[in-house]
Short mmCIF file of N, CA, C and O in Angstrom, two decimals:
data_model
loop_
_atom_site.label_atom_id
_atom_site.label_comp_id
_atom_site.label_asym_id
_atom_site.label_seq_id
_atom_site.Cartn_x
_atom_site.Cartn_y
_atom_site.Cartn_z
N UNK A 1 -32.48 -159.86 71.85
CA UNK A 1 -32.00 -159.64 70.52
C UNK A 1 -31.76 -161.00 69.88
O UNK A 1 -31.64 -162.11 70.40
N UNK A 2 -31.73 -160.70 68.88
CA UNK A 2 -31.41 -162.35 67.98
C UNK A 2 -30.69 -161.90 66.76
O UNK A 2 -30.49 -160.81 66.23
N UNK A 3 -30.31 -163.30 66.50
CA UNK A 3 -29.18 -163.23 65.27
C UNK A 3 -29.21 -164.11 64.32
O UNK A 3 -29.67 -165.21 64.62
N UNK A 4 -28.87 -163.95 63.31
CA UNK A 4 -29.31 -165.23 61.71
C UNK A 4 -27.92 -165.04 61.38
O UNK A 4 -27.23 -164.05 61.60
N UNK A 5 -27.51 -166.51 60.63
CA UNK A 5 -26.13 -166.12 59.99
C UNK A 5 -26.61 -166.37 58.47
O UNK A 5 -27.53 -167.14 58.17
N UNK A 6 -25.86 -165.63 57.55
CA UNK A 6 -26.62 -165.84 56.14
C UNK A 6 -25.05 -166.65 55.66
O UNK A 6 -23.83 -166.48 55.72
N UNK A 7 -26.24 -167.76 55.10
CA UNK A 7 -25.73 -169.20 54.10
C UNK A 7 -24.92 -168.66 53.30
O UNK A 7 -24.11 -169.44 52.79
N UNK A 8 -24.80 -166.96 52.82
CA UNK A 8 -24.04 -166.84 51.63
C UNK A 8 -22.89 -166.44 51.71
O UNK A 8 -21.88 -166.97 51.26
N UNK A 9 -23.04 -165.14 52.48
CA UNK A 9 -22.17 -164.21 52.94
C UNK A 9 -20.88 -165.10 54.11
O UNK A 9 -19.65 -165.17 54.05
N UNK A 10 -21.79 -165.62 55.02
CA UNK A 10 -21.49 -166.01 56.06
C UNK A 10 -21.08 -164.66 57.75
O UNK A 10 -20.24 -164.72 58.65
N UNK A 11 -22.05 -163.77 57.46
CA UNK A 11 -22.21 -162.61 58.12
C UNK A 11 -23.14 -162.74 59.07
O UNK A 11 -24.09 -163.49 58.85
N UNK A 12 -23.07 -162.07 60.26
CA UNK A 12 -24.24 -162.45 61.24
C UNK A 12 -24.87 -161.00 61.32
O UNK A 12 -24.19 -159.97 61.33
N UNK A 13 -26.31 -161.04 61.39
CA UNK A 13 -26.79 -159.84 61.15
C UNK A 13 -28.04 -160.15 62.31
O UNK A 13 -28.42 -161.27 62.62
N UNK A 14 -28.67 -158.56 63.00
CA UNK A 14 -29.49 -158.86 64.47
C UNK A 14 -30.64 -158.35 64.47
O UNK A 14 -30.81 -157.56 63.54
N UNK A 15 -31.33 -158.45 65.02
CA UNK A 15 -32.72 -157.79 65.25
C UNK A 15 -33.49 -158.16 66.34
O UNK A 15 -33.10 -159.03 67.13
N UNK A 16 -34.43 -157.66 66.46
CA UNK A 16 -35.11 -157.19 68.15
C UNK A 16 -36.16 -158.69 68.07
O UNK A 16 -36.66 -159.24 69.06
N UNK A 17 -36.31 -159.11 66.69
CA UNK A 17 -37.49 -160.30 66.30
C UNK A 17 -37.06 -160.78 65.13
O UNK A 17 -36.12 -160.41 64.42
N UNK A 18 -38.18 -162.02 64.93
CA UNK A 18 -37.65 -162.81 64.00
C UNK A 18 -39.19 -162.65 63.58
O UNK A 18 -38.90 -163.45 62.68
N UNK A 19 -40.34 -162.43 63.40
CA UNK A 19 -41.82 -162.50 63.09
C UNK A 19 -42.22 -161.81 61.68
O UNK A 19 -43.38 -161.94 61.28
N UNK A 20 -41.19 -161.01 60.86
CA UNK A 20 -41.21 -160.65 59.82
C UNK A 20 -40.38 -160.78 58.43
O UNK A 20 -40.10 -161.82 57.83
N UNK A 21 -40.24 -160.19 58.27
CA UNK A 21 -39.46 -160.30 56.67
C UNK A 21 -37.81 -160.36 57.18
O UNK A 21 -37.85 -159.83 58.28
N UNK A 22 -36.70 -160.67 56.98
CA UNK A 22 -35.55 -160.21 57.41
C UNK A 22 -34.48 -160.73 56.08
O UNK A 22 -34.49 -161.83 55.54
N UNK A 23 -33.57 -159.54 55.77
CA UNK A 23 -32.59 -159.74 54.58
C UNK A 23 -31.86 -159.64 55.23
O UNK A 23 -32.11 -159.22 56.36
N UNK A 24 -30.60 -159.98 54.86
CA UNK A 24 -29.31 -159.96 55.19
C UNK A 24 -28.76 -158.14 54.66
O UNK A 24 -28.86 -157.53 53.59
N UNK A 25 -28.21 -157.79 55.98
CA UNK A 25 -27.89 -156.64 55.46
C UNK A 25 -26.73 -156.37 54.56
O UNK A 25 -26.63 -155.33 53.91
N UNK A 26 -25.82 -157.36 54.56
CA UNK A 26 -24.16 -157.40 54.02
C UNK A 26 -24.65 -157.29 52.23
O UNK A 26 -24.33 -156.50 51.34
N UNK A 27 -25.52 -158.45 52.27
CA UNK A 27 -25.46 -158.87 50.69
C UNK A 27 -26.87 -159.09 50.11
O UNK A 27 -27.09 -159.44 48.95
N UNK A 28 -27.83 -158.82 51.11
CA UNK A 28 -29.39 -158.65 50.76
C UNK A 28 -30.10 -160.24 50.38
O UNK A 28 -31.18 -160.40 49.81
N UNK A 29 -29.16 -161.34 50.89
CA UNK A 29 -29.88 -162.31 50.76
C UNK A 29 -31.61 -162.41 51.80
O UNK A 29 -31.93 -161.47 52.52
N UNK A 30 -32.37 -163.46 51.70
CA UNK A 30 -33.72 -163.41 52.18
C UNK A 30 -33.42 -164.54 52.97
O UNK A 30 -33.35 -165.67 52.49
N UNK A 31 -33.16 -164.16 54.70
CA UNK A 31 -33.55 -164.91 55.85
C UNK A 31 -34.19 -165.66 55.79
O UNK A 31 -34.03 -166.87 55.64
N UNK A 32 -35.60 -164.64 55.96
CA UNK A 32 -37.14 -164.76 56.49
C UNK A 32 -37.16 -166.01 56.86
O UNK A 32 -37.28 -166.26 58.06
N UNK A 33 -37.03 -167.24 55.75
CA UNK A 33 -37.37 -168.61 56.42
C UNK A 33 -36.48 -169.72 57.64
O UNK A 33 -36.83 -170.64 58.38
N UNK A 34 -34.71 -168.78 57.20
CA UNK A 34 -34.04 -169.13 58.05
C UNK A 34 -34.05 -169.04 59.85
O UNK A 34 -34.01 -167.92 60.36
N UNK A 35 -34.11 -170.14 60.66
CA UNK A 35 -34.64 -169.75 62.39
C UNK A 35 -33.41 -168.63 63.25
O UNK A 35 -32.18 -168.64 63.23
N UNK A 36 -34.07 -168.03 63.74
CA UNK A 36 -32.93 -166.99 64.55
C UNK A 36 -32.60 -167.93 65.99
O UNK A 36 -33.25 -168.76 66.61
N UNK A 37 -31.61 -167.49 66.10
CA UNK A 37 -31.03 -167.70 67.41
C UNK A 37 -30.93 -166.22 68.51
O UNK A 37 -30.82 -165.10 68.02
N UNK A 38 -30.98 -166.48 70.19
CA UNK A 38 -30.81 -165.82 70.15
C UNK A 38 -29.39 -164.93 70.45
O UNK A 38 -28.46 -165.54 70.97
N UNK A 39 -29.20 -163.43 70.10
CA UNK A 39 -27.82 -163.36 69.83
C UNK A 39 -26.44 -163.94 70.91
O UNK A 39 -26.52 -164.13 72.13
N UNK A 40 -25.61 -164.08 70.30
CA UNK A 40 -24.44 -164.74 70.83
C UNK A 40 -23.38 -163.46 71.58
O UNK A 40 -22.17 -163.46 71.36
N UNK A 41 -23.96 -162.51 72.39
CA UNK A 41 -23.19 -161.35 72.39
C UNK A 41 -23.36 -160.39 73.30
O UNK A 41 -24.48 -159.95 73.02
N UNK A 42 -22.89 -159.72 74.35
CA UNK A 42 -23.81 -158.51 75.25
C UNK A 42 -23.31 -157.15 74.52
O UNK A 42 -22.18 -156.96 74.07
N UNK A 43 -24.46 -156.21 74.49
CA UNK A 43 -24.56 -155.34 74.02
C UNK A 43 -24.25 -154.33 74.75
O UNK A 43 -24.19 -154.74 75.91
N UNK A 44 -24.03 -153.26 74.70
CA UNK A 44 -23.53 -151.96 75.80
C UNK A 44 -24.05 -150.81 75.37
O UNK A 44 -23.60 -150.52 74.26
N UNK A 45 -24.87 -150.00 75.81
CA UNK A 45 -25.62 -148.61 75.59
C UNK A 45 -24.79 -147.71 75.62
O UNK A 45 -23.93 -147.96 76.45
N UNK A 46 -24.62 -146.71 75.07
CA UNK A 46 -23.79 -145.78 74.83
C UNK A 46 -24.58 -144.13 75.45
O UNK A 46 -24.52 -143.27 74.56
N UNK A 47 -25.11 -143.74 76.46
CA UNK A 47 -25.50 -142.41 76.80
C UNK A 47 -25.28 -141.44 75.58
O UNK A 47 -24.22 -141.35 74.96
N UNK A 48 -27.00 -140.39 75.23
CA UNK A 48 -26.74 -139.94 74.34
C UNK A 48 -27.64 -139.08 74.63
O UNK A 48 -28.76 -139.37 74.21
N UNK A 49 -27.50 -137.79 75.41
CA UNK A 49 -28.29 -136.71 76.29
C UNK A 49 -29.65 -136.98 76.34
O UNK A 49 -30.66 -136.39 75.97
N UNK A 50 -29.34 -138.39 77.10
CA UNK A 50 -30.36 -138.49 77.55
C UNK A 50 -31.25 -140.30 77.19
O UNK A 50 -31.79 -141.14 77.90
N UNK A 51 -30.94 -140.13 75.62
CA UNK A 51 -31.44 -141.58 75.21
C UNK A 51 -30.13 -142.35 74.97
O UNK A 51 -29.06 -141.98 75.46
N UNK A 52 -30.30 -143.67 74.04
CA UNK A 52 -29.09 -144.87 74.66
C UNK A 52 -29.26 -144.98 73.05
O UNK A 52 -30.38 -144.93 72.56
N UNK A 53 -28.13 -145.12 72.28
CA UNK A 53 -28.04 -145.63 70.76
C UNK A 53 -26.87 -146.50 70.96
O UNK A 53 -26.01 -146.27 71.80
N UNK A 54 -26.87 -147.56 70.10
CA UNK A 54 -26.05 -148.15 69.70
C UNK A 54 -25.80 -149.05 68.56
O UNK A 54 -26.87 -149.51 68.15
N UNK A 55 -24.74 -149.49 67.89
CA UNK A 55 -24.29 -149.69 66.13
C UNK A 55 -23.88 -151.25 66.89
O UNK A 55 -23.51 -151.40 68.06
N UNK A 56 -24.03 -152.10 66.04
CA UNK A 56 -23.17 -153.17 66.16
C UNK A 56 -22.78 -153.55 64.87
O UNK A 56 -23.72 -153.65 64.08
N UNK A 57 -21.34 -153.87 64.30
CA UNK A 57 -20.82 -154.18 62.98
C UNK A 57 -19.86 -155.41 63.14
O UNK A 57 -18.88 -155.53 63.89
N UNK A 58 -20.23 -156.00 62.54
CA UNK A 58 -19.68 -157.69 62.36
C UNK A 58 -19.51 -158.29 63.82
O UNK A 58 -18.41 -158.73 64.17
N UNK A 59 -20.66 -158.30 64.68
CA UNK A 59 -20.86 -158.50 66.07
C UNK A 59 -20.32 -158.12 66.99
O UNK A 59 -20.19 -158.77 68.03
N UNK A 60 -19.74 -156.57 66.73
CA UNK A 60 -18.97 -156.05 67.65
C UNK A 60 -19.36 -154.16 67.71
O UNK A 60 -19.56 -153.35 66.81
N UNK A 61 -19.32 -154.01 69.38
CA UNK A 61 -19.81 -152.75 69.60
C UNK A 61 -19.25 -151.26 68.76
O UNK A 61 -18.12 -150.88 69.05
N UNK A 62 -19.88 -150.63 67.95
CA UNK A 62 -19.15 -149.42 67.31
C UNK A 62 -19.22 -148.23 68.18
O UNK A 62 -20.43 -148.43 68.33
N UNK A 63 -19.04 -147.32 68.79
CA UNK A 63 -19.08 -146.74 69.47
C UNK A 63 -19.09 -145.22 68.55
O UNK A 63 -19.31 -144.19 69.18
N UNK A 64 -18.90 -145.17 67.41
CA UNK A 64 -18.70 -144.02 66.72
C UNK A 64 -20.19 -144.04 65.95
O UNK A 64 -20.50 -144.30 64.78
N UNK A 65 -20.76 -143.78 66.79
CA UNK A 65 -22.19 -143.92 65.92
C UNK A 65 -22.81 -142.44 66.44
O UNK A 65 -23.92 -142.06 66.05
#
């Protein structure tokens, strides 16, 4: 996973790649040219009869998803 922090907001927002278009989801600024890192964070799967979903909001696990 990887992570961009946007110059504006100052929000960290994630994705599986960096090879396409990417906005900031908070405030819709345009990544794309900004470099990802990758994320700063472990993630935790949540069992969901059967498949695994999970939310992350301001880099932290939501579990009410």
């Amino acid at each position: 996973m990887m992570q961009k922090e946007c110059l504006v907001c100052k929000k960290i927002s994630y994705s599986s790649g960096d090879s396409y278009s990417w906005f900031c989801p908070y405030c819709g600024t345009d990544l794309t040219r900004q470099k990802a890192i990758p994320a700063q964070h472990d993630v935790d799967f949540i069992p969901s009869q059967g498949t695994y979903h999970f939310l992350l909001r301001d880099g932290k696990l939501d579990t009410n998803c």
